[in-house]
mmCIF file of C-alpha atoms and ligand atoms in Angstrom:
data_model
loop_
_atom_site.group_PDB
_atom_site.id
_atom_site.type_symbol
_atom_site.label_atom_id
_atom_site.label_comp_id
_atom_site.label_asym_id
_atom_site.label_seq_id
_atom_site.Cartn_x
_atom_site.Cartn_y
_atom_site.Cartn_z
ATOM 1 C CA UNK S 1 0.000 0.000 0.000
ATOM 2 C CA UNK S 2 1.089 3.743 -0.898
ATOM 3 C CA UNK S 3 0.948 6.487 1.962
ATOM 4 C CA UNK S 4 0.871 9.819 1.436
ATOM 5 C CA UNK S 5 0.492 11.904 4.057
ATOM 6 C CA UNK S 6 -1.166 14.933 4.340
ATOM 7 C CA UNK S 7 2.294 16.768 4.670
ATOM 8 C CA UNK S 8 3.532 15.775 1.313
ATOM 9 C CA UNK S 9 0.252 16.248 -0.338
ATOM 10 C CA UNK S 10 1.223 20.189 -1.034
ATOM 11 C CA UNK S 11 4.767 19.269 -2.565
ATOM 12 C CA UNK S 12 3.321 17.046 -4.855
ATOM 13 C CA UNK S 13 0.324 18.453 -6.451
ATOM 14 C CA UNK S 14 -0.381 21.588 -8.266
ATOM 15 C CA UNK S 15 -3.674 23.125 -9.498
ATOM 16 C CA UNK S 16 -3.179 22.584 -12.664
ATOM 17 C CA UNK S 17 -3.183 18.952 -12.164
ATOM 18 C CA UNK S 18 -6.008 18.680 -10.233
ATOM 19 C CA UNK S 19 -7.664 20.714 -12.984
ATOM 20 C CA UNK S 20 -7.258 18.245 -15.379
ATOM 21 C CA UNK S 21 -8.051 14.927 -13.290
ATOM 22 C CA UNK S 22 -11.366 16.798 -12.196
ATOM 23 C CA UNK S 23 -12.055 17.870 -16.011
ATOM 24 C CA UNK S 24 -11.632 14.389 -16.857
ATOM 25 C CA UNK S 25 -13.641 13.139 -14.051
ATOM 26 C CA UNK S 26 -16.636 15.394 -14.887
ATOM 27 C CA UNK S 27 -16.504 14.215 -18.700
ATOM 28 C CA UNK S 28 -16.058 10.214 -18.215
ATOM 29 C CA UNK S 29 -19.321 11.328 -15.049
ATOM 30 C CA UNK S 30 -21.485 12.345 -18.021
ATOM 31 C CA UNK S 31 -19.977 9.867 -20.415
ATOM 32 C CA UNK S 32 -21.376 7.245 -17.622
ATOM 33 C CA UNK S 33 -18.230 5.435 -16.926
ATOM 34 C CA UNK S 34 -17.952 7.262 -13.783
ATOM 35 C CA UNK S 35 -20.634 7.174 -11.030
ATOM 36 C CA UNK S 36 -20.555 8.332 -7.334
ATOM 37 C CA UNK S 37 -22.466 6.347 -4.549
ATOM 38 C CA UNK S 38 -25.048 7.759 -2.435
ATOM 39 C CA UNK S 39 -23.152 10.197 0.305
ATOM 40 C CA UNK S 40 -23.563 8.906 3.876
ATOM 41 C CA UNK S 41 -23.010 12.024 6.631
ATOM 42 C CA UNK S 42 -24.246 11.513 10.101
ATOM 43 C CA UNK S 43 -23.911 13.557 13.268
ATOM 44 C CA UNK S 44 -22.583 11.019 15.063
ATOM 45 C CA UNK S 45 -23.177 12.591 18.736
ATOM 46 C CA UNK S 46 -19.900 13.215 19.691
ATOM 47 C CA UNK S 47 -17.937 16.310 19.875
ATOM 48 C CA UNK S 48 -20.610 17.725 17.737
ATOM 49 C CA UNK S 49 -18.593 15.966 14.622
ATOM 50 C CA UNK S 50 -20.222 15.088 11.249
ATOM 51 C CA UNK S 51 -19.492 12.254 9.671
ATOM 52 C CA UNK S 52 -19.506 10.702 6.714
ATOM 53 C CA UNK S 53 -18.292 9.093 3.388
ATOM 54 C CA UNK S 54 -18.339 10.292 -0.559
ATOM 55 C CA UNK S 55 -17.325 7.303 -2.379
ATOM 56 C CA UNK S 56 -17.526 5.933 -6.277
ATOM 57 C CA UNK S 57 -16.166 4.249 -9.104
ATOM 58 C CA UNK S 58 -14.250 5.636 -12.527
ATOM 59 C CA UNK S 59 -14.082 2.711 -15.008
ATOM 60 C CA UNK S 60 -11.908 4.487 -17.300
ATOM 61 C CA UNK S 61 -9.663 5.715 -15.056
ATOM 62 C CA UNK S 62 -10.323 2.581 -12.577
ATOM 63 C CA UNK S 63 -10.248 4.696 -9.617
ATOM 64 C CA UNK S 64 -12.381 3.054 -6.952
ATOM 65 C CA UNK S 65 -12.566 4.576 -3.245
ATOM 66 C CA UNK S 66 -14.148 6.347 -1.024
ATOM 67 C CA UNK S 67 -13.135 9.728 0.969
ATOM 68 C CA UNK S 68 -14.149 9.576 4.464
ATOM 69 C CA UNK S 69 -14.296 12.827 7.000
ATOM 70 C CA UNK S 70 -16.056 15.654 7.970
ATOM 71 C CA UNK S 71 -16.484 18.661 11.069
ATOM 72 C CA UNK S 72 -15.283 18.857 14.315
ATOM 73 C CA UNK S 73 -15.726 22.099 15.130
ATOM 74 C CA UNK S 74 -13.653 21.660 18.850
ATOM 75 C CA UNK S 75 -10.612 20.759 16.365
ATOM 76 C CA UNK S 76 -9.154 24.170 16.028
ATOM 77 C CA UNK S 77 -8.812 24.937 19.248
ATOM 78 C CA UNK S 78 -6.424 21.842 19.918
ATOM 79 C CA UNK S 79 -4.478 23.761 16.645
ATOM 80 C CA UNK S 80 -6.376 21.645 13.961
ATOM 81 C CA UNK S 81 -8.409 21.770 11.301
ATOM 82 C CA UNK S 82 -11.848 21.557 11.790
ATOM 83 C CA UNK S 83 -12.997 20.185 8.690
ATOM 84 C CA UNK S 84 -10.918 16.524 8.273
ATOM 85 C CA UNK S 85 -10.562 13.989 5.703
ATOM 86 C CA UNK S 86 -8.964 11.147 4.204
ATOM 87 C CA UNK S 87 -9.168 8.817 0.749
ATOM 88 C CA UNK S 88 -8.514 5.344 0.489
ATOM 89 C CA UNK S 89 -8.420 3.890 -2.813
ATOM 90 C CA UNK S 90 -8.659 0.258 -4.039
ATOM 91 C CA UNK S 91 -7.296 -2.021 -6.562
ATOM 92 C CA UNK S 92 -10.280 -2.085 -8.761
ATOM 93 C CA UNK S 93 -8.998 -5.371 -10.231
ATOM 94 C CA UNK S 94 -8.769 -7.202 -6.920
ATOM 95 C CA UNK S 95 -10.162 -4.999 -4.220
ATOM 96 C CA UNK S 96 -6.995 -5.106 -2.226
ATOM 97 C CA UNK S 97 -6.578 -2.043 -0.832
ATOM 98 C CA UNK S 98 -3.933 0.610 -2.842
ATOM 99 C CA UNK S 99 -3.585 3.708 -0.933
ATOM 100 C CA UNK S 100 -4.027 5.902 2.040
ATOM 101 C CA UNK S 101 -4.042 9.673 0.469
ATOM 102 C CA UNK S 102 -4.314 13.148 2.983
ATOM 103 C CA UNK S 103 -7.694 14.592 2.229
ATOM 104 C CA UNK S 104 -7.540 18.188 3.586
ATOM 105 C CA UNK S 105 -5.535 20.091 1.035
ATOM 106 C CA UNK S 106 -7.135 17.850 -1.823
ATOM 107 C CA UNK S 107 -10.400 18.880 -0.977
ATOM 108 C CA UNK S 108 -9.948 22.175 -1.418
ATOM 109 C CA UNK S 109 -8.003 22.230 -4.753
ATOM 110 C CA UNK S 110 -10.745 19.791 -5.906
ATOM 111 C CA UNK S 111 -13.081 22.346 -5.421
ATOM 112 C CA UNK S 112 -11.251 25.238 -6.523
ATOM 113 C CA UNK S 113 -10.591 22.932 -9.571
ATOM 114 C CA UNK S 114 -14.533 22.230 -10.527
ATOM 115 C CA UNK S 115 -15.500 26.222 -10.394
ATOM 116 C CA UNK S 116 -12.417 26.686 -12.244
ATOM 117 C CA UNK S 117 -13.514 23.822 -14.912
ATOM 118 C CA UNK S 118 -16.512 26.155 -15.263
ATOM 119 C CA UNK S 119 -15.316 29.240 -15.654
ATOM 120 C CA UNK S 120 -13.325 27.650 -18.879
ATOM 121 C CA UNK S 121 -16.043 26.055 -20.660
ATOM 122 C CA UNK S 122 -19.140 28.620 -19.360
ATOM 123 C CA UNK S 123 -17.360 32.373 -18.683
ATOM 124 C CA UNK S 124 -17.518 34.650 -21.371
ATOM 125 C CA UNK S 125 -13.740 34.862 -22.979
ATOM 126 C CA UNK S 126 -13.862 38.339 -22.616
ATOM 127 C CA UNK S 127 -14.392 38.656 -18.838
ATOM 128 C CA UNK S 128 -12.393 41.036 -16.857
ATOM 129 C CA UNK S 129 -13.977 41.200 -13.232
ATOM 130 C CA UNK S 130 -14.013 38.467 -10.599
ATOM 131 C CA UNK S 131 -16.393 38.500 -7.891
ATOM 132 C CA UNK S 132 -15.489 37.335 -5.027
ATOM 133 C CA UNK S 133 -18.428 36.521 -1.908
ATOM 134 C CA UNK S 134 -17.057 34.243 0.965
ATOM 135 C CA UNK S 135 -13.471 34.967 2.392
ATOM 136 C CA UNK S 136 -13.390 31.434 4.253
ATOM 137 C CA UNK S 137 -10.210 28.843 3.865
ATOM 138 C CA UNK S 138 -11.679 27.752 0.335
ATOM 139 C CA UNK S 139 -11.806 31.264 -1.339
ATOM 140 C CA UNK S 140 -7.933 31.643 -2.179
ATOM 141 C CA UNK S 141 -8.342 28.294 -3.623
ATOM 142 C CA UNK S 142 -11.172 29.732 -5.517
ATOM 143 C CA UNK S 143 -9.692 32.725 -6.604
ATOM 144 C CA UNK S 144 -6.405 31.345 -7.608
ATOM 145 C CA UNK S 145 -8.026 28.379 -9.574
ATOM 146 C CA UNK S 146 -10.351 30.593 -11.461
ATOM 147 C CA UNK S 147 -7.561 33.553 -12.276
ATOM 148 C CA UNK S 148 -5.533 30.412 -14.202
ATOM 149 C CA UNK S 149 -9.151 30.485 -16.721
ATOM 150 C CA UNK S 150 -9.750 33.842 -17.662
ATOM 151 C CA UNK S 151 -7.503 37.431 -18.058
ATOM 152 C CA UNK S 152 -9.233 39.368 -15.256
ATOM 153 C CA UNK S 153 -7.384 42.815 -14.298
ATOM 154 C CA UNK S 154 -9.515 42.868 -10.788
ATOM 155 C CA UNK S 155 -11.410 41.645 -8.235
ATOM 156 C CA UNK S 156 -14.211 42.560 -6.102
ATOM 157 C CA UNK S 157 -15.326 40.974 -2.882
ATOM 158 C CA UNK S 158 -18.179 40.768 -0.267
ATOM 159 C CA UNK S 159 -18.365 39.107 3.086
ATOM 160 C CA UNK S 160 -20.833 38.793 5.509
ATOM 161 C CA UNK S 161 -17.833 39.007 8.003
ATOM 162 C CA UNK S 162 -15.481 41.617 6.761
ATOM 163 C CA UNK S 163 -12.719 41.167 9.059
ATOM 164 C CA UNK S 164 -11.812 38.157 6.945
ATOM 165 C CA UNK S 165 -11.603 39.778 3.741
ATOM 166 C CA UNK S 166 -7.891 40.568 4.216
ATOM 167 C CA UNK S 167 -7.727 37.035 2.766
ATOM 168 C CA UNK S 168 -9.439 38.031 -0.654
ATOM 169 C CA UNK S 169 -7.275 41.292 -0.918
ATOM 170 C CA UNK S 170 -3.905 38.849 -0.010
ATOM 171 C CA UNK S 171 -4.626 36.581 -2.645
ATOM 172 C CA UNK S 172 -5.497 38.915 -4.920
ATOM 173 C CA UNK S 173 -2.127 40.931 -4.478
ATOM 174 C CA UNK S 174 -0.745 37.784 -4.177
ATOM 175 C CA UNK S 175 -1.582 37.192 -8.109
ATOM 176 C CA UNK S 176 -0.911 40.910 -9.092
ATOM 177 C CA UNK S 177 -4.229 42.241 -8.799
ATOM 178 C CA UNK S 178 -5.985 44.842 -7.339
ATOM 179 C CA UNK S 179 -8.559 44.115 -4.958
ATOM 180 C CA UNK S 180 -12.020 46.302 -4.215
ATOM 181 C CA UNK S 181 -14.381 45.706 -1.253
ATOM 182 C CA UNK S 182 -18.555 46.248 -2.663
ATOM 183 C CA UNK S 183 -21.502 45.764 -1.626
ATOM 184 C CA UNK S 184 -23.417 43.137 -2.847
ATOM 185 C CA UNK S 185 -25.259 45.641 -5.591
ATOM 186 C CA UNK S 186 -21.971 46.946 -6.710
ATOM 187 C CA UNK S 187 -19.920 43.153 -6.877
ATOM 188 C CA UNK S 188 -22.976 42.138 -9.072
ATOM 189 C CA UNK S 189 -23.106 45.231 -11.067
ATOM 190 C CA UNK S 190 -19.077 44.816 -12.213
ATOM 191 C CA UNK S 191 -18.560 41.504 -12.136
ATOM 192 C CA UNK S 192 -18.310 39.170 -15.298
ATOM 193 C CA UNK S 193 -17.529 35.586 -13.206
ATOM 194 C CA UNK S 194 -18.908 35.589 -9.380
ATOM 195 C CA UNK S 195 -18.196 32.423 -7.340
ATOM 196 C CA UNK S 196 -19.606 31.864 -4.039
ATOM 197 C CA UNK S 197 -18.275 30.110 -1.235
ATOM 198 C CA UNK S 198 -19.634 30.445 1.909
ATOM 199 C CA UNK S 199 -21.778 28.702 4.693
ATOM 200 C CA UNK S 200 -25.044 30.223 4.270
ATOM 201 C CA UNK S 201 -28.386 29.380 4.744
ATOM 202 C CA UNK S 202 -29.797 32.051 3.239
ATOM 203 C CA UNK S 203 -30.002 33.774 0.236
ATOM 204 C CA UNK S 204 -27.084 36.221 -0.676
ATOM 205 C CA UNK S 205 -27.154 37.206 -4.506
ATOM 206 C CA UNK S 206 -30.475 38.565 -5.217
ATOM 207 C CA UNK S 207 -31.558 37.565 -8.865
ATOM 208 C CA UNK S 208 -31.749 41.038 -9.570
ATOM 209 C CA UNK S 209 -28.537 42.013 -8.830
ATOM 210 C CA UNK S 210 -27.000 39.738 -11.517
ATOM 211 C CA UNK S 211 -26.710 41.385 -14.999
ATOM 212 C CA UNK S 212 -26.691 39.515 -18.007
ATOM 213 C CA UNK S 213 -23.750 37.490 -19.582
ATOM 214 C CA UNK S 214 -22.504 36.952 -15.897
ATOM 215 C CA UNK S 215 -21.113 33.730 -14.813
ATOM 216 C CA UNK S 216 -21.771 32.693 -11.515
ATOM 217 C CA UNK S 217 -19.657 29.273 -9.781
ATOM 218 C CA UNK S 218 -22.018 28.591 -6.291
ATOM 219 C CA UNK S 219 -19.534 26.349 -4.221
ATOM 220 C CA UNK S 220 -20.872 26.540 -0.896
ATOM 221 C CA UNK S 221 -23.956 24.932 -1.032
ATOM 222 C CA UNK S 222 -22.978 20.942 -0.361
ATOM 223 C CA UNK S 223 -26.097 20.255 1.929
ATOM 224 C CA UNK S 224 -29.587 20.475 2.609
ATOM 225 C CA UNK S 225 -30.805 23.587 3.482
ATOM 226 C CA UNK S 226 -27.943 25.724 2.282
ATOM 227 C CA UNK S 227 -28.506 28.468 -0.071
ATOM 228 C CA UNK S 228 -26.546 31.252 -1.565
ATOM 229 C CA UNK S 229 -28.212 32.847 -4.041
ATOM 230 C CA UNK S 230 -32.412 33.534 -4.497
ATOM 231 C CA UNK S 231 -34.334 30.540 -6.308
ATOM 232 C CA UNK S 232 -35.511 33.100 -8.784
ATOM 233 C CA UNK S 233 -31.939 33.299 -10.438
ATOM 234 C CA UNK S 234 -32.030 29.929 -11.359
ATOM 235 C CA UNK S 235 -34.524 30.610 -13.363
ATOM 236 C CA UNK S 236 -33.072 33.449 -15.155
ATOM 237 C CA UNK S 237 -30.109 31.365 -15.808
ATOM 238 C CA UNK S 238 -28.484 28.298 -17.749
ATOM 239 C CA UNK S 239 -28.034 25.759 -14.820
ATOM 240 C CA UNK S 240 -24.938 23.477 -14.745
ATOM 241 C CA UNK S 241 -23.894 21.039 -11.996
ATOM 242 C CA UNK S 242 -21.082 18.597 -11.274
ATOM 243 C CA UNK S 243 -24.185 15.709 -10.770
ATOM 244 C CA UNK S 244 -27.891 16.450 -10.905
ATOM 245 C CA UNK S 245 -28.797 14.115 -8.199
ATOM 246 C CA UNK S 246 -26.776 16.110 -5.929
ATOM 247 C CA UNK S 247 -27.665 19.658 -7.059
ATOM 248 C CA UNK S 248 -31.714 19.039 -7.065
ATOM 249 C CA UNK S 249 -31.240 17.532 -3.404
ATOM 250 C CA UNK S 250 -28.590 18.958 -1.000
ATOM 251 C CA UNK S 251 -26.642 21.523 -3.756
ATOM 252 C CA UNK S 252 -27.750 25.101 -4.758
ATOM 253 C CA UNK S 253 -30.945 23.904 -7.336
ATOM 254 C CA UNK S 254 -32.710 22.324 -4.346
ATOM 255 C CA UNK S 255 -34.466 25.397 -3.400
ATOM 256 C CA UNK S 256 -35.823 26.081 -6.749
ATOM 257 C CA UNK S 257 -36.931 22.720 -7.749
ATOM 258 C CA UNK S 258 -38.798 22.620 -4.175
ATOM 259 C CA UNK S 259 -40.742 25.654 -4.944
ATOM 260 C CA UNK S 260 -41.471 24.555 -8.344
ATOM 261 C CA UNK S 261 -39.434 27.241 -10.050
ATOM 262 C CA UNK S 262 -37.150 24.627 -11.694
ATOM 263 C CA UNK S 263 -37.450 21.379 -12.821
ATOM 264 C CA UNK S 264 -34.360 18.650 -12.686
ATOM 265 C CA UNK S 265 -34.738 18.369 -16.527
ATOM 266 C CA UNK S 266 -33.575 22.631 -16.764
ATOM 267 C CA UNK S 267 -30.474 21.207 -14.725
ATOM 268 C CA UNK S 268 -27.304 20.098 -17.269
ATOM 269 C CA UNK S 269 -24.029 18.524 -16.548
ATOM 270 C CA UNK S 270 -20.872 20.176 -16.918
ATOM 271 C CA UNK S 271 -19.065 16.840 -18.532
ATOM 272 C CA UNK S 272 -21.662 17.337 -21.138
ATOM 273 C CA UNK S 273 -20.208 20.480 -21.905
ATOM 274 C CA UNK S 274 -16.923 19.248 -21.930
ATOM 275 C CA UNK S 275 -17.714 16.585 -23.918
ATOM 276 C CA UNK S 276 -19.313 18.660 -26.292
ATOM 277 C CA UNK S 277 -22.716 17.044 -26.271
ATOM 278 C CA UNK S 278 -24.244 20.169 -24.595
ATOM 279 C CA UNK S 279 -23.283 23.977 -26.172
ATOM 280 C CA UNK S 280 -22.577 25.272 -23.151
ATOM 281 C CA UNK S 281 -22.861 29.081 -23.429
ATOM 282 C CA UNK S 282 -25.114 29.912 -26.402
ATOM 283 C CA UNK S 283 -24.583 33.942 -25.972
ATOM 284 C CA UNK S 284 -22.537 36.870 -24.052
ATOM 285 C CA UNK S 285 -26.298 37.791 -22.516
ATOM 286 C CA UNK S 286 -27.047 34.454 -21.270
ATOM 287 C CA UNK S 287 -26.233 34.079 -17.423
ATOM 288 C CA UNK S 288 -24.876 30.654 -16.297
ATOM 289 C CA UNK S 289 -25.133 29.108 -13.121
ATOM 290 C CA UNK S 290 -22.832 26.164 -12.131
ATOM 291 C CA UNK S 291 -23.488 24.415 -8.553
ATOM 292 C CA UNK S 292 -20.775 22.627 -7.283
ATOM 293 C CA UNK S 293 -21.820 20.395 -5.161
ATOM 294 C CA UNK S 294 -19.368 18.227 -4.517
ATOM 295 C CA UNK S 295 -18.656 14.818 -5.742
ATOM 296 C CA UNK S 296 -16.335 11.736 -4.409
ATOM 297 C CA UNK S 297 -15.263 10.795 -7.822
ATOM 298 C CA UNK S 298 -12.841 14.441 -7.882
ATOM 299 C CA UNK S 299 -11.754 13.010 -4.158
ATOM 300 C CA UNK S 300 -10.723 9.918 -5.933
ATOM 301 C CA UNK S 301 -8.849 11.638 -9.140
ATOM 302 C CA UNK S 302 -7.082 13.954 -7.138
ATOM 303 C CA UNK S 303 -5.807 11.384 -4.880
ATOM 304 C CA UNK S 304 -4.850 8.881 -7.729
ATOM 305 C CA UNK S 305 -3.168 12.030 -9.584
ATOM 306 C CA UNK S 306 -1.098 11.871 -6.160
ATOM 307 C CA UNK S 307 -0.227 8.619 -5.954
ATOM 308 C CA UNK S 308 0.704 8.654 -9.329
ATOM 309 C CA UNK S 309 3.121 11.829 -9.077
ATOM 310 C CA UNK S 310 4.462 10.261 -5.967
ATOM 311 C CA UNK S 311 5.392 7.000 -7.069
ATOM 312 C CA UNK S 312 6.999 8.702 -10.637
ATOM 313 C CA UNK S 313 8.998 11.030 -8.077
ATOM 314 C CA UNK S 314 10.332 7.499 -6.123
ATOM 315 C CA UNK S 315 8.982 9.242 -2.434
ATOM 316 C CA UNK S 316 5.642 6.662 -2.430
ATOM 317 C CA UNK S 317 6.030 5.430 0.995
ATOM 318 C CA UNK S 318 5.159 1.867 0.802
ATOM 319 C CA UNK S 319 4.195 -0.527 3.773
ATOM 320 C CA UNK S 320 3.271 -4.004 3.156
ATOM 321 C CA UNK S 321 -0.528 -4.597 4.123
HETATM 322 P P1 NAD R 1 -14.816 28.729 6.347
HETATM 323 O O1 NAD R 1 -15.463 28.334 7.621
HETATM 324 O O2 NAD R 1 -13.347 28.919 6.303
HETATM 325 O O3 NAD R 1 -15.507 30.095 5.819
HETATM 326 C C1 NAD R 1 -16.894 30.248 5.833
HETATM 327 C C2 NAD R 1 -17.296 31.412 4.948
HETATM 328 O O4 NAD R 1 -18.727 31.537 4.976
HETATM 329 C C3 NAD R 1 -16.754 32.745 5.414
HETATM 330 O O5 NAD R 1 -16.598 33.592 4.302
HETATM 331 C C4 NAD R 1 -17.882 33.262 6.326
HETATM 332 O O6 NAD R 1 -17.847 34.660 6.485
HETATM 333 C C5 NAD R 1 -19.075 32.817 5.507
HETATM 334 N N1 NAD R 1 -20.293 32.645 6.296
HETATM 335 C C6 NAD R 1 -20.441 31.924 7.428
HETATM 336 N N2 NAD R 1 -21.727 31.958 7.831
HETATM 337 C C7 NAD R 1 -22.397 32.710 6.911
HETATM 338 C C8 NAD R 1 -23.744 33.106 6.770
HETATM 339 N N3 NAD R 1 -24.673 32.726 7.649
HETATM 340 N N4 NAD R 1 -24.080 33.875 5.697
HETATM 341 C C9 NAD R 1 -23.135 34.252 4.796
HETATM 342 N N5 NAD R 1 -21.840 33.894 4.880
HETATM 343 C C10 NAD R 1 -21.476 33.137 5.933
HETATM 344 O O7 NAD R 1 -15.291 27.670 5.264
HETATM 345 P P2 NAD R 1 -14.584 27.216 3.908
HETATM 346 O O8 NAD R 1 -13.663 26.088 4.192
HETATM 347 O O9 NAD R 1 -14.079 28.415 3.179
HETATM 348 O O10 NAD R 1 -15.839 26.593 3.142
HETATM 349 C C11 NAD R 1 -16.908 27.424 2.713
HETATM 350 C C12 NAD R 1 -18.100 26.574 2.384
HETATM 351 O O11 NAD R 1 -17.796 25.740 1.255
HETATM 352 C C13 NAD R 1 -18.509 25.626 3.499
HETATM 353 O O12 NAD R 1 -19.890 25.787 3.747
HETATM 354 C C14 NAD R 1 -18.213 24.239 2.968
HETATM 355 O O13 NAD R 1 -19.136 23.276 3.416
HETATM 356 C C15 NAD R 1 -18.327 24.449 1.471
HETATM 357 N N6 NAD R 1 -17.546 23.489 0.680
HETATM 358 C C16 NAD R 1 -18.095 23.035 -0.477
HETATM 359 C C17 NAD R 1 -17.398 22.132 -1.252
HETATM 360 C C18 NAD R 1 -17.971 21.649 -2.552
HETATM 361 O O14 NAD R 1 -17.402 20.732 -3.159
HETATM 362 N N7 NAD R 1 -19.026 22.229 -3.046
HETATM 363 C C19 NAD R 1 -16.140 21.675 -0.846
HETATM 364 C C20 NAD R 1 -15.582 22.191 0.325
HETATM 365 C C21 NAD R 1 -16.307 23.107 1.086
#
């Protein structure tokens, strides 16, 4: 068995190649040689943790796993992060077990990597602006991810707590760009690309904030009952998602599809985009939505991409199991 621990996991894996194993991942999703498993998360009743497992199977890439974690919000006072994880991956040939992979950092260039996968194939070329609302651990991810897609010469940013938007304005000096703090009216009235990443459970982004030809990446909502923009801009847009299943039940669609504004069939997969079996964007007025939800098969390519880089690098720690 390979270990990697979560130490090396930053040493070995870039962005850009988590970019590409979760492009793949979305395309061989909607191709139907990839398919997650139903999510299991639990409050398990002890130090208020939630737990659970994202798990699935690519037969192309023969990745087989599961990534198991969640929330322990008592962690960071012992100096740890509160939001833990790990991947295990199998020999899909035998079911022996192949490796133990560090979840933490993965997860969040995962993420970072499937808003960024939509800015490419749903952001108009010509967009300038990024909109930035949630300065939590995931938005630098965010915002360096999706600066790699598109030429923007600023960024705006609202939070709902703005002591922590010296994060936004870091990161975005950090890649050479100025950095504005808006309102919510003013972030939607100059931004071309606006990703969201925050833990809400209401509505942030008013539909009639947006103006047209915007793209909009909504990251935060993973579970039910989170929201971060109004139902009624889902309607007004072109709605993407990592996997329907997920958006229409615990992602960003769920609110609109429960009041009947939107049905599952308005709701289109991003691998069919990249694929090329859906046009994606049909025009610079159209608004498009993408709600990342969150899906075990990126856990899984992210971690094999690791395993992979480690063992062509000769540092795979291996221990017989
Ligand atoms: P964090 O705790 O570091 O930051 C939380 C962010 O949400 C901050 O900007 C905070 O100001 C904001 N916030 C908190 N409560 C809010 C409220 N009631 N209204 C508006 N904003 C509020 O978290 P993080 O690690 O940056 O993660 C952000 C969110 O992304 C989390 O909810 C997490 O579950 C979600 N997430 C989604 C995926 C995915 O694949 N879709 C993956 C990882 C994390």
């Amino acid at each position: 068995m390979t270990v990697v621990p979560e130490g090396d996991i930053a040493g070995l894996m870039s962005a850009e190649a988590a970019f590409e194993a979760v492009e793949a991942t979305f395309a061989a999703m909607s191709r139907r040689s990839a398919y997650n498993f139903p999510v299991i998360r639990e409050a398990i009743g002890h130090a208020d943790a939630l737990y659970g497992f994202k798990s699935g199977f690519d037969r192309d890439a023969l990745a087989l796993g599961l990534k198991s974690g969640g929330y322990w919000p008592g962690n960071a006072a012992r100096g740890l992060t509160n939001h833990q994880s790990t991947v295990i991956l199998f020999d899909a040939d035998t079911g022996r077990v192949k490796a133990l992979v560090g979840g933490n950092l993965l997860t969040a260039l995962r993420t970072a990597a499937a808003s960024a996968v939509s800015i490419k194939h749903l952001a108009r070329p010509d967009a300038k602006v990024l909109g930035m609302v949630g300065a939590g651990h995931q938005s630098a991810f965010q915002m360096r991810a999706a600066c790699a897609q598109r030429d923007f010469d600023k960024v705006v940013g609202w939070n709902l707590h703005p002591e922590m938007l010296s994060r936004l304005s870091d990161t975005a000096g950090e890649l050479g760009l100025p950095f504005e703090a808006v309102s919510l009216d003013e972030l939607g009235a100059q931004a071309d690309v606006i990703i969201t990443i925050t833990s809400s459970f209401d509505p942030i982004l008013k539909a009639g904030q947006i103006r047209p030809g915007t793209h909009l990446a909504c990251m935060g909502t993973d579970t039910r009952g989170k929201q971060e923009v109004e139902a009624a801009l889902l309607t007004r847009a072109t709605v993407f998602t990592d996997e329907i299943a997920q958006s229409v039940s615990i992602g960003e669609a769920q609110h609109a599809v429960a009041a009947g504004l939107l049905a599952e069939s308005d709701v289109a997969e991003i691998g069919a985009v990249i694929n090329g079996t859906h046009p994606g964007r049909r025009s610079a007025e159209e608004i498009t939505l993408f709600d990342g939800t969150g899906v075990g098969l990126q856990d899984l390519a992210v971690a094999a991409k690791v395993v992979e880089l480690a063992e062509a690098r000769g540092v795979a720690q291996k221990i017989p199991f």
